[in-house]
Amino acid sequence: MKPTTVAYVPSTHDSENDPRNEHIKIYVNGELVDKEDAKVSVYDSGFLLGDGVWEGLRLYKGKLAFLDEHLERLYESAYFLDIDIGVSRDEMKVILQQTLDANNMTDNVHVRLMVSRGKKTKPFQDPRLSIFGSTIVVIAEHSIINLETANNGVTLHTVPIVRGLPTTQDPKLNCHNKLNCITALNHALKAGANEALMLDPHGFVNTSNSCNFFIVRKGELWTSSGDYCMNGITRKKVIEICEEHGIPIKLKNYSLYETYSADEAFLTGTFAGQTPVTEIDGRQIGDGKAGPVLAKIKSLYKQRATSL
Ligand SMILES: Cc1ncc(COP(=O)(O)O)c(C=O)c1O
């Protein structure tokens, strides 16, 4: 049996094609190498088992936005998994800067920082077989987000694949194993939507496969309680912005009932900031375009991401 191919539909992670990305230098375990030479071992625990953690960051006006918070999540995730990253947070900042400098990058850049448990002596699960130390890779790409998707928004399809419990694979872990999310996205793409809307194990609306999810009802923002979703940094910033600017925000359980009839809905993530959601399961949300509350949040978020 062969997988059925689906037509390409816009994604929340679309960016403008930039030919400079063919010639970037990538950081691999202490070296900055040409893209085509950037390789890790087939014995690497990230490749063999999805045994690693990562962060996606954005560089705006020479600064990696919310860097300390990203590093905190990375180091907490690694600690949870018993992965010794092998370098301190300050040393990691130097590694990130070296990668940006090697590529003369100062603005509109997306960085993928990956740390796996490292190469193993044998292709088996046991973490004790990773005796060579962690594998650290930094991919920094020129990345201007696709304005059409950012402005016109995306459609969601609610999928039967639910978010996991902390007792299975904690959904807060930003780990290399994203199969729960990928299965969800496959389902949504085959239904013709851009992204998957995922419920929690009780049937409440939780998150999308790659972004956090908010709705607006009668001037109030609602997002999930925070259980079962990624502890997104963009989500956190949106909540902070609401609290500081007197925009009513509730972290609560709600269902598709309240979601379909929301005035606005949007996704949040480091890559695109905020992306409007225009349709869910064939129901138009609000006016079917980006709304005024999102516009306000977007502008406040932009100021914050570029000023810190
Ligand atoms: C499932 C999921 N939700 C949300 C996010 C957004 O998190 P952040 O805002 O920190 O980029 C991510 C990012 O990796 C994710 O994988």
Short mmCIF file of C-alpha atoms and ligand atoms in Angstrom, two decimals:
data_model
loop_
_atom_site.label_atom_id
_atom_site.label_comp_id
_atom_site.label_asym_id
_atom_site.label_seq_id
_atom_site.Cartn_x
_atom_site.Cartn_y
_atom_site.Cartn_z
CA MET A 1 0.00 0.00 0.00
CA LYS A 2 1.24 3.47 -0.86
CA PRO A 3 0.29 6.67 0.95
CA THR A 4 -2.24 8.75 -0.99
CA THR A 5 -0.83 12.12 -1.90
CA VAL A 6 -2.86 15.20 -1.07
CA ALA A 7 -2.79 18.52 -2.91
CA TYR A 8 -0.63 21.17 -1.26
CA VAL A 9 -2.65 23.60 0.84
CA PRO A 10 -1.14 26.59 2.65
CA SER A 11 0.42 25.89 6.02
CA THR A 12 0.92 28.07 9.09
CA HIS A 13 4.65 27.55 8.51
CA ASP A 14 4.84 28.79 4.90
CA SER A 15 7.59 31.29 4.14
CA GLU A 16 8.70 33.14 1.04
CA ASN A 17 11.18 31.23 -1.08
CA ASP A 18 14.67 32.63 -0.37
CA PRO A 19 17.52 31.29 -2.54
CA ARG A 20 20.07 32.35 0.10
CA ASN A 21 18.92 29.37 2.16
CA GLU A 22 20.64 27.01 -0.30
CA HIS A 23 24.02 28.30 0.87
CA ILE A 24 23.65 28.60 4.62
CA LYS A 25 26.09 27.31 7.22
CA ILE A 26 24.66 24.91 9.76
CA TYR A 27 26.04 24.31 13.24
CA VAL A 28 26.68 20.61 13.91
CA ASN A 29 28.44 19.65 17.15
CA GLY A 30 30.97 22.44 17.34
CA GLU A 31 31.41 23.04 13.60
CA LEU A 32 29.77 25.37 11.11
CA VAL A 33 29.43 23.42 7.89
CA ASP A 34 27.84 23.96 4.47
CA LYS A 35 24.21 22.84 4.27
CA GLU A 36 24.98 19.85 2.04
CA ASP A 37 27.68 18.66 4.45
CA ALA A 38 25.54 19.04 7.57
CA LYS A 39 24.97 15.46 8.71
CA VAL A 40 24.44 13.40 11.86
CA SER A 41 25.06 9.69 12.34
CA VAL A 42 22.41 7.09 11.47
CA TYR A 43 23.12 5.89 15.03
CA ASP A 44 21.94 9.20 16.42
CA SER A 45 19.20 8.80 19.03
CA GLY A 46 17.23 11.62 17.42
CA PHE A 47 17.12 9.78 14.09
CA LEU A 48 16.70 6.28 15.57
CA LEU A 49 14.07 7.06 18.19
CA GLY A 50 12.96 10.69 18.15
CA ASP A 51 14.94 10.96 21.38
CA GLY A 52 15.73 14.67 21.50
CA VAL A 53 14.34 18.13 22.24
CA TRP A 54 14.15 21.28 20.14
CA GLU A 55 13.14 24.91 20.00
CA GLY A 56 11.99 27.13 17.16
CA LEU A 57 13.13 30.75 17.56
CA ARG A 58 12.81 33.96 15.60
CA LEU A 59 15.38 36.65 15.02
CA TYR A 60 13.95 40.15 14.73
CA LYS A 61 16.14 43.25 14.40
CA GLY A 62 19.27 41.44 15.60
CA LYS A 63 17.65 39.80 18.66
CA LEU A 64 16.31 36.32 19.21
CA ALA A 65 12.86 36.99 20.61
CA PHE A 66 12.18 35.60 24.08
CA LEU A 67 15.47 33.68 24.04
CA ASP A 68 15.64 33.04 27.80
CA GLU A 69 12.16 31.53 27.80
CA HIS A 70 13.01 29.27 24.87
CA LEU A 71 16.19 28.09 26.58
CA GLU A 72 14.30 27.49 29.82
CA ARG A 73 11.84 25.21 28.01
CA LEU A 74 14.66 23.40 26.21
CA TYR A 75 16.70 22.78 29.35
CA GLU A 76 13.63 21.76 31.39
CA SER A 77 12.59 19.30 28.67
CA ALA A 78 16.11 17.85 28.50
CA TYR A 79 16.22 17.53 32.29
CA PHE A 80 12.86 15.73 32.25
CA LEU A 81 14.21 13.26 29.67
CA ASP A 82 17.58 12.89 31.45
CA ILE A 83 19.45 14.28 28.45
CA ASP A 84 22.68 16.07 29.35
CA ILE A 85 22.86 18.93 26.85
CA GLY A 86 26.55 19.29 27.71
CA VAL A 87 26.75 23.08 27.36
CA SER A 88 25.40 25.79 29.64
CA ARG A 89 22.63 28.21 28.65
CA ASP A 90 25.22 30.96 28.16
CA GLU A 91 27.32 28.69 25.96
CA MET A 92 24.19 27.84 23.96
CA LYS A 93 23.59 31.56 23.41
CA VAL A 94 27.11 31.83 21.99
CA ILE A 95 26.46 28.86 19.67
CA LEU A 96 23.27 30.48 18.39
CA GLN A 97 25.02 33.82 17.80
CA GLN A 98 27.95 32.13 16.04
CA THR A 99 25.50 30.46 13.65
CA LEU A 100 23.74 33.75 12.91
CA ASP A 101 27.06 35.57 12.43
CA ALA A 102 28.39 32.88 10.10
CA ASN A 103 25.36 33.55 7.89
CA ASN A 104 25.35 37.36 8.24
CA MET A 105 21.82 37.16 9.60
CA THR A 106 20.26 40.07 11.45
CA ASP A 107 16.51 40.03 10.77
CA ASN A 108 13.64 37.83 9.61
CA VAL A 109 15.30 34.56 10.47
CA HIS A 110 13.88 31.33 11.81
CA VAL A 111 16.15 29.17 13.94
CA ARG A 112 15.66 25.50 14.69
CA LEU A 113 17.80 24.47 17.66
CA MET A 114 17.94 20.71 18.15
CA VAL A 115 19.54 18.61 20.85
CA SER A 116 19.39 14.83 20.79
CA ARG A 117 20.71 12.35 23.34
CA GLY A 118 23.48 11.78 20.82
CA LYS A 119 25.05 8.92 18.91
CA LYS A 120 24.50 5.40 20.23
CA THR A 121 26.79 2.38 20.27
CA LYS A 122 23.94 0.17 19.00
CA PRO A 123 20.60 0.90 17.28
CA PHE A 124 18.49 0.20 20.37
CA GLN A 125 16.31 2.21 22.74
CA ASP A 126 18.35 2.08 25.97
CA PRO A 127 19.48 5.66 26.74
CA ARG A 128 22.67 4.31 28.30
CA LEU A 129 23.85 3.39 24.78
CA SER A 130 24.26 7.10 24.00
CA ILE A 131 27.78 7.35 25.37
CA PHE A 132 29.22 10.06 23.10
CA GLY A 133 27.37 13.09 24.48
CA SER A 134 24.52 15.08 23.01
CA THR A 135 24.19 16.06 19.36
CA ILE A 136 23.55 19.80 18.93
CA VAL A 137 22.40 21.19 15.58
CA VAL A 138 21.35 24.76 14.74
CA ILE A 139 19.63 25.50 11.44
CA ALA A 140 19.08 29.23 10.85
CA GLU A 141 17.16 30.13 7.69
CA HIS A 142 16.17 33.41 6.12
CA SER A 143 12.43 33.36 6.65
CA ILE A 144 9.81 35.93 5.79
CA ILE A 145 6.41 34.48 6.56
CA ASN A 146 3.96 34.10 3.71
CA LEU A 147 1.77 37.17 3.96
CA GLU A 148 -1.15 35.61 2.14
CA THR A 149 -1.52 32.91 4.79
CA ALA A 150 -0.83 35.38 7.60
CA ASN A 151 -3.55 37.75 6.36
CA ASN A 152 -6.12 35.44 4.80
CA GLY A 153 -5.90 32.76 7.45
CA VAL A 154 -6.26 29.00 7.54
CA THR A 155 -8.98 26.40 7.85
CA LEU A 156 -9.06 23.72 10.54
CA HIS A 157 -10.50 20.24 10.69
CA THR A 158 -11.24 18.60 14.05
CA VAL A 159 -9.52 15.24 14.14
CA PRO A 160 -10.15 12.08 16.17
CA ILE A 161 -6.53 12.03 17.33
CA VAL A 162 -6.54 13.61 20.80
CA ARG A 163 -3.80 15.22 22.87
CA GLY A 164 -1.95 12.81 25.14
CA LEU A 165 -2.04 12.56 28.90
CA PRO A 166 1.08 13.42 30.88
CA THR A 167 1.14 9.73 31.79
CA THR A 168 1.71 8.72 28.15
CA GLN A 169 3.94 11.29 26.45
CA ASP A 170 3.63 14.64 28.17
CA PRO A 171 2.21 17.00 25.52
CA LYS A 172 4.32 19.81 27.02
CA LEU A 173 7.49 18.12 25.79
CA ASN A 174 8.84 19.82 22.66
CA CYS A 175 10.56 16.62 21.61
CA HIS A 176 11.66 15.20 18.28
CA ASN A 177 8.84 12.67 18.39
CA LYS A 178 5.87 14.59 17.00
CA LEU A 179 3.90 11.60 15.73
CA ASN A 180 0.75 12.50 17.66
CA CYS A 181 0.72 15.89 15.90
CA ILE A 182 1.78 14.53 12.51
CA THR A 183 -0.99 11.89 12.56
CA ALA A 184 -3.44 14.68 13.39
CA LEU A 185 -2.16 16.90 10.57
CA ASN A 186 -2.32 14.04 8.03
CA HIS A 187 -5.94 13.54 8.97
CA ALA A 188 -6.76 17.23 8.51
CA LEU A 189 -4.88 17.52 5.21
CA LYS A 190 -6.77 14.56 3.79
CA ALA A 191 -9.98 16.32 4.79
CA GLY A 192 -8.82 19.36 2.78
CA ALA A 193 -8.04 21.64 5.74
CA ASN A 194 -4.79 23.49 6.43
CA GLU A 195 -4.26 22.33 9.98
CA ALA A 196 -5.74 19.96 12.58
CA LEU A 197 -7.81 21.08 15.56
CA MET A 198 -7.10 18.67 18.42
CA LEU A 199 -9.35 17.97 21.40
CA ASP A 200 -8.23 16.93 24.87
CA PRO A 201 -9.08 13.46 26.21
CA HIS A 202 -12.40 14.84 27.59
CA GLY A 203 -13.50 16.31 24.25
CA PHE A 204 -12.70 19.96 25.02
CA VAL A 205 -11.02 22.05 22.34
CA ASN A 206 -7.30 22.13 23.03
CA THR A 207 -4.81 23.13 20.33
CA SER A 208 -3.77 22.66 16.73
CA ASN A 209 -1.11 20.20 15.67
CA SER A 210 1.61 22.87 15.56
CA CYS A 211 0.20 26.01 17.22
CA ASN A 212 -1.86 27.02 20.24
CA PHE A 213 -5.48 28.00 19.68
CA PHE A 214 -7.62 30.94 20.84
CA ILE A 215 -11.18 32.01 20.21
CA VAL A 216 -12.84 35.41 20.74
CA ARG A 217 -16.42 35.55 22.04
CA LYS A 218 -18.14 38.85 22.81
CA GLY A 219 -14.81 40.64 23.26
CA GLU A 220 -13.32 37.92 25.52
CA LEU A 221 -10.42 35.71 24.54
CA TRP A 222 -10.65 32.04 25.47
CA THR A 223 -7.92 29.47 25.30
CA SER A 224 -7.62 26.01 26.84
CA SER A 225 -6.71 25.66 30.51
CA GLY A 226 -3.18 24.81 29.40
CA ASP A 227 -3.48 21.13 30.24
CA TYR A 228 -2.64 18.84 27.30
CA CYS A 229 -1.22 21.55 25.00
CA MET A 230 2.30 22.74 24.33
CA ASN A 231 3.27 25.45 26.83
CA GLY A 232 3.73 27.77 23.88
CA ILE A 233 5.80 30.89 24.41
CA THR A 234 3.66 32.86 21.94
CA ARG A 235 0.56 31.69 23.85
CA LYS A 236 2.14 32.91 27.08
CA LYS A 237 2.95 36.28 25.49
CA VAL A 238 -0.62 36.70 24.22
CA ILE A 239 -1.96 35.95 27.71
CA GLU A 240 0.49 38.48 29.23
CA ILE A 241 -0.49 41.11 26.65
CA CYS A 242 -4.18 40.62 27.45
CA GLU A 243 -3.56 40.91 31.19
CA GLU A 244 -1.44 44.04 30.80
CA HIS A 245 -3.79 45.80 28.37
CA GLY A 246 -7.08 44.96 30.05
CA ILE A 247 -8.25 42.60 27.31
CA PRO A 248 -10.49 39.98 28.99
CA ILE A 249 -8.87 36.53 28.78
CA LYS A 250 -10.06 33.19 30.17
CA LEU A 251 -8.10 29.95 30.37
CA LYS A 252 -10.88 27.37 30.45
CA ASN A 253 -12.49 24.26 29.09
CA TYR A 254 -14.81 24.86 26.14
CA SER A 255 -16.15 22.71 23.36
CA LEU A 256 -16.77 22.85 19.63
CA TYR A 257 -20.22 24.26 20.51
CA GLU A 258 -18.67 27.58 21.60
CA THR A 259 -15.92 27.37 19.00
CA TYR A 260 -18.07 27.22 15.87
CA SER A 261 -20.02 30.32 16.93
CA ALA A 262 -16.95 32.33 18.02
CA ASP A 263 -16.55 35.84 16.62
CA GLU A 264 -12.87 35.21 15.83
CA ALA A 265 -10.37 32.37 16.13
CA PHE A 266 -6.61 32.33 15.71
CA LEU A 267 -3.49 30.23 16.15
CA THR A 268 -0.27 31.23 17.90
CA GLY A 269 3.30 30.05 17.41
CA THR A 270 6.81 31.42 17.20
CA PHE A 271 7.03 31.01 13.44
CA ALA A 272 4.08 33.14 12.36
CA GLY A 273 3.08 34.87 15.60
CA GLN A 274 -0.69 34.84 15.14
CA THR A 275 -2.60 33.34 12.20
CA PRO A 276 -6.34 33.88 11.70
CA VAL A 277 -8.62 30.84 11.47
CA THR A 278 -11.43 31.45 9.00
CA GLU A 279 -13.25 28.11 8.97
CA ILE A 280 -13.51 25.04 11.20
CA ASP A 281 -15.16 21.81 10.05
CA GLY A 282 -16.90 23.65 7.22
CA ARG A 283 -18.33 26.38 9.50
CA GLN A 284 -17.26 29.95 8.80
CA ILE A 285 -15.88 31.62 11.92
CA GLY A 286 -17.20 35.15 12.42
CA ASP A 287 -16.87 37.11 9.18
CA GLY A 288 -14.51 34.49 7.77
CA LYS A 289 -11.54 36.84 7.98
CA ALA A 290 -9.08 38.26 10.51
CA GLY A 291 -11.00 40.24 13.15
CA PRO A 292 -10.34 43.39 15.21
CA VAL A 293 -9.28 41.63 18.43
CA LEU A 294 -6.66 39.63 16.55
CA ALA A 295 -5.43 42.81 14.83
CA LYS A 296 -4.88 44.45 18.23
CA ILE A 297 -3.13 41.39 19.71
CA LYS A 298 -0.95 41.08 16.60
CA SER A 299 0.26 44.64 16.80
CA LEU A 300 1.00 44.45 20.56
CA TYR A 301 2.80 41.12 20.07
CA LYS A 302 4.92 42.52 17.25
CA GLN A 303 6.05 45.41 19.45
CA ARG A 304 6.98 42.99 22.22
CA ALA A 305 8.80 40.48 20.01
CA THR A 306 10.89 43.16 18.37
CA SER A 307 11.65 45.27 21.40
CA LEU A 308 12.97 42.81 23.99
C1 LIG B 1 2.11 21.36 19.24
C2 LIG B 1 2.63 22.77 19.34
N1 LIG B 1 1.81 23.71 19.81
C3 LIG B 1 2.23 24.99 19.91
C4 LIG B 1 3.50 25.36 19.52
C5 LIG B 1 3.88 26.82 19.60
O1 LIG B 1 4.80 27.08 20.60
P1 LIG B 1 5.64 28.42 20.59
O2 LIG B 1 4.67 29.54 20.71
O3 LIG B 1 6.53 28.32 21.77
O4 LIG B 1 6.37 28.46 19.31
C6 LIG B 1 4.39 24.40 19.05
C7 LIG B 1 5.75 24.79 18.69
O5 LIG B 1 6.64 24.01 18.62
C8 LIG B 1 3.94 23.07 18.95
O6 LIG B 1 4.75 22.12 18.48
#
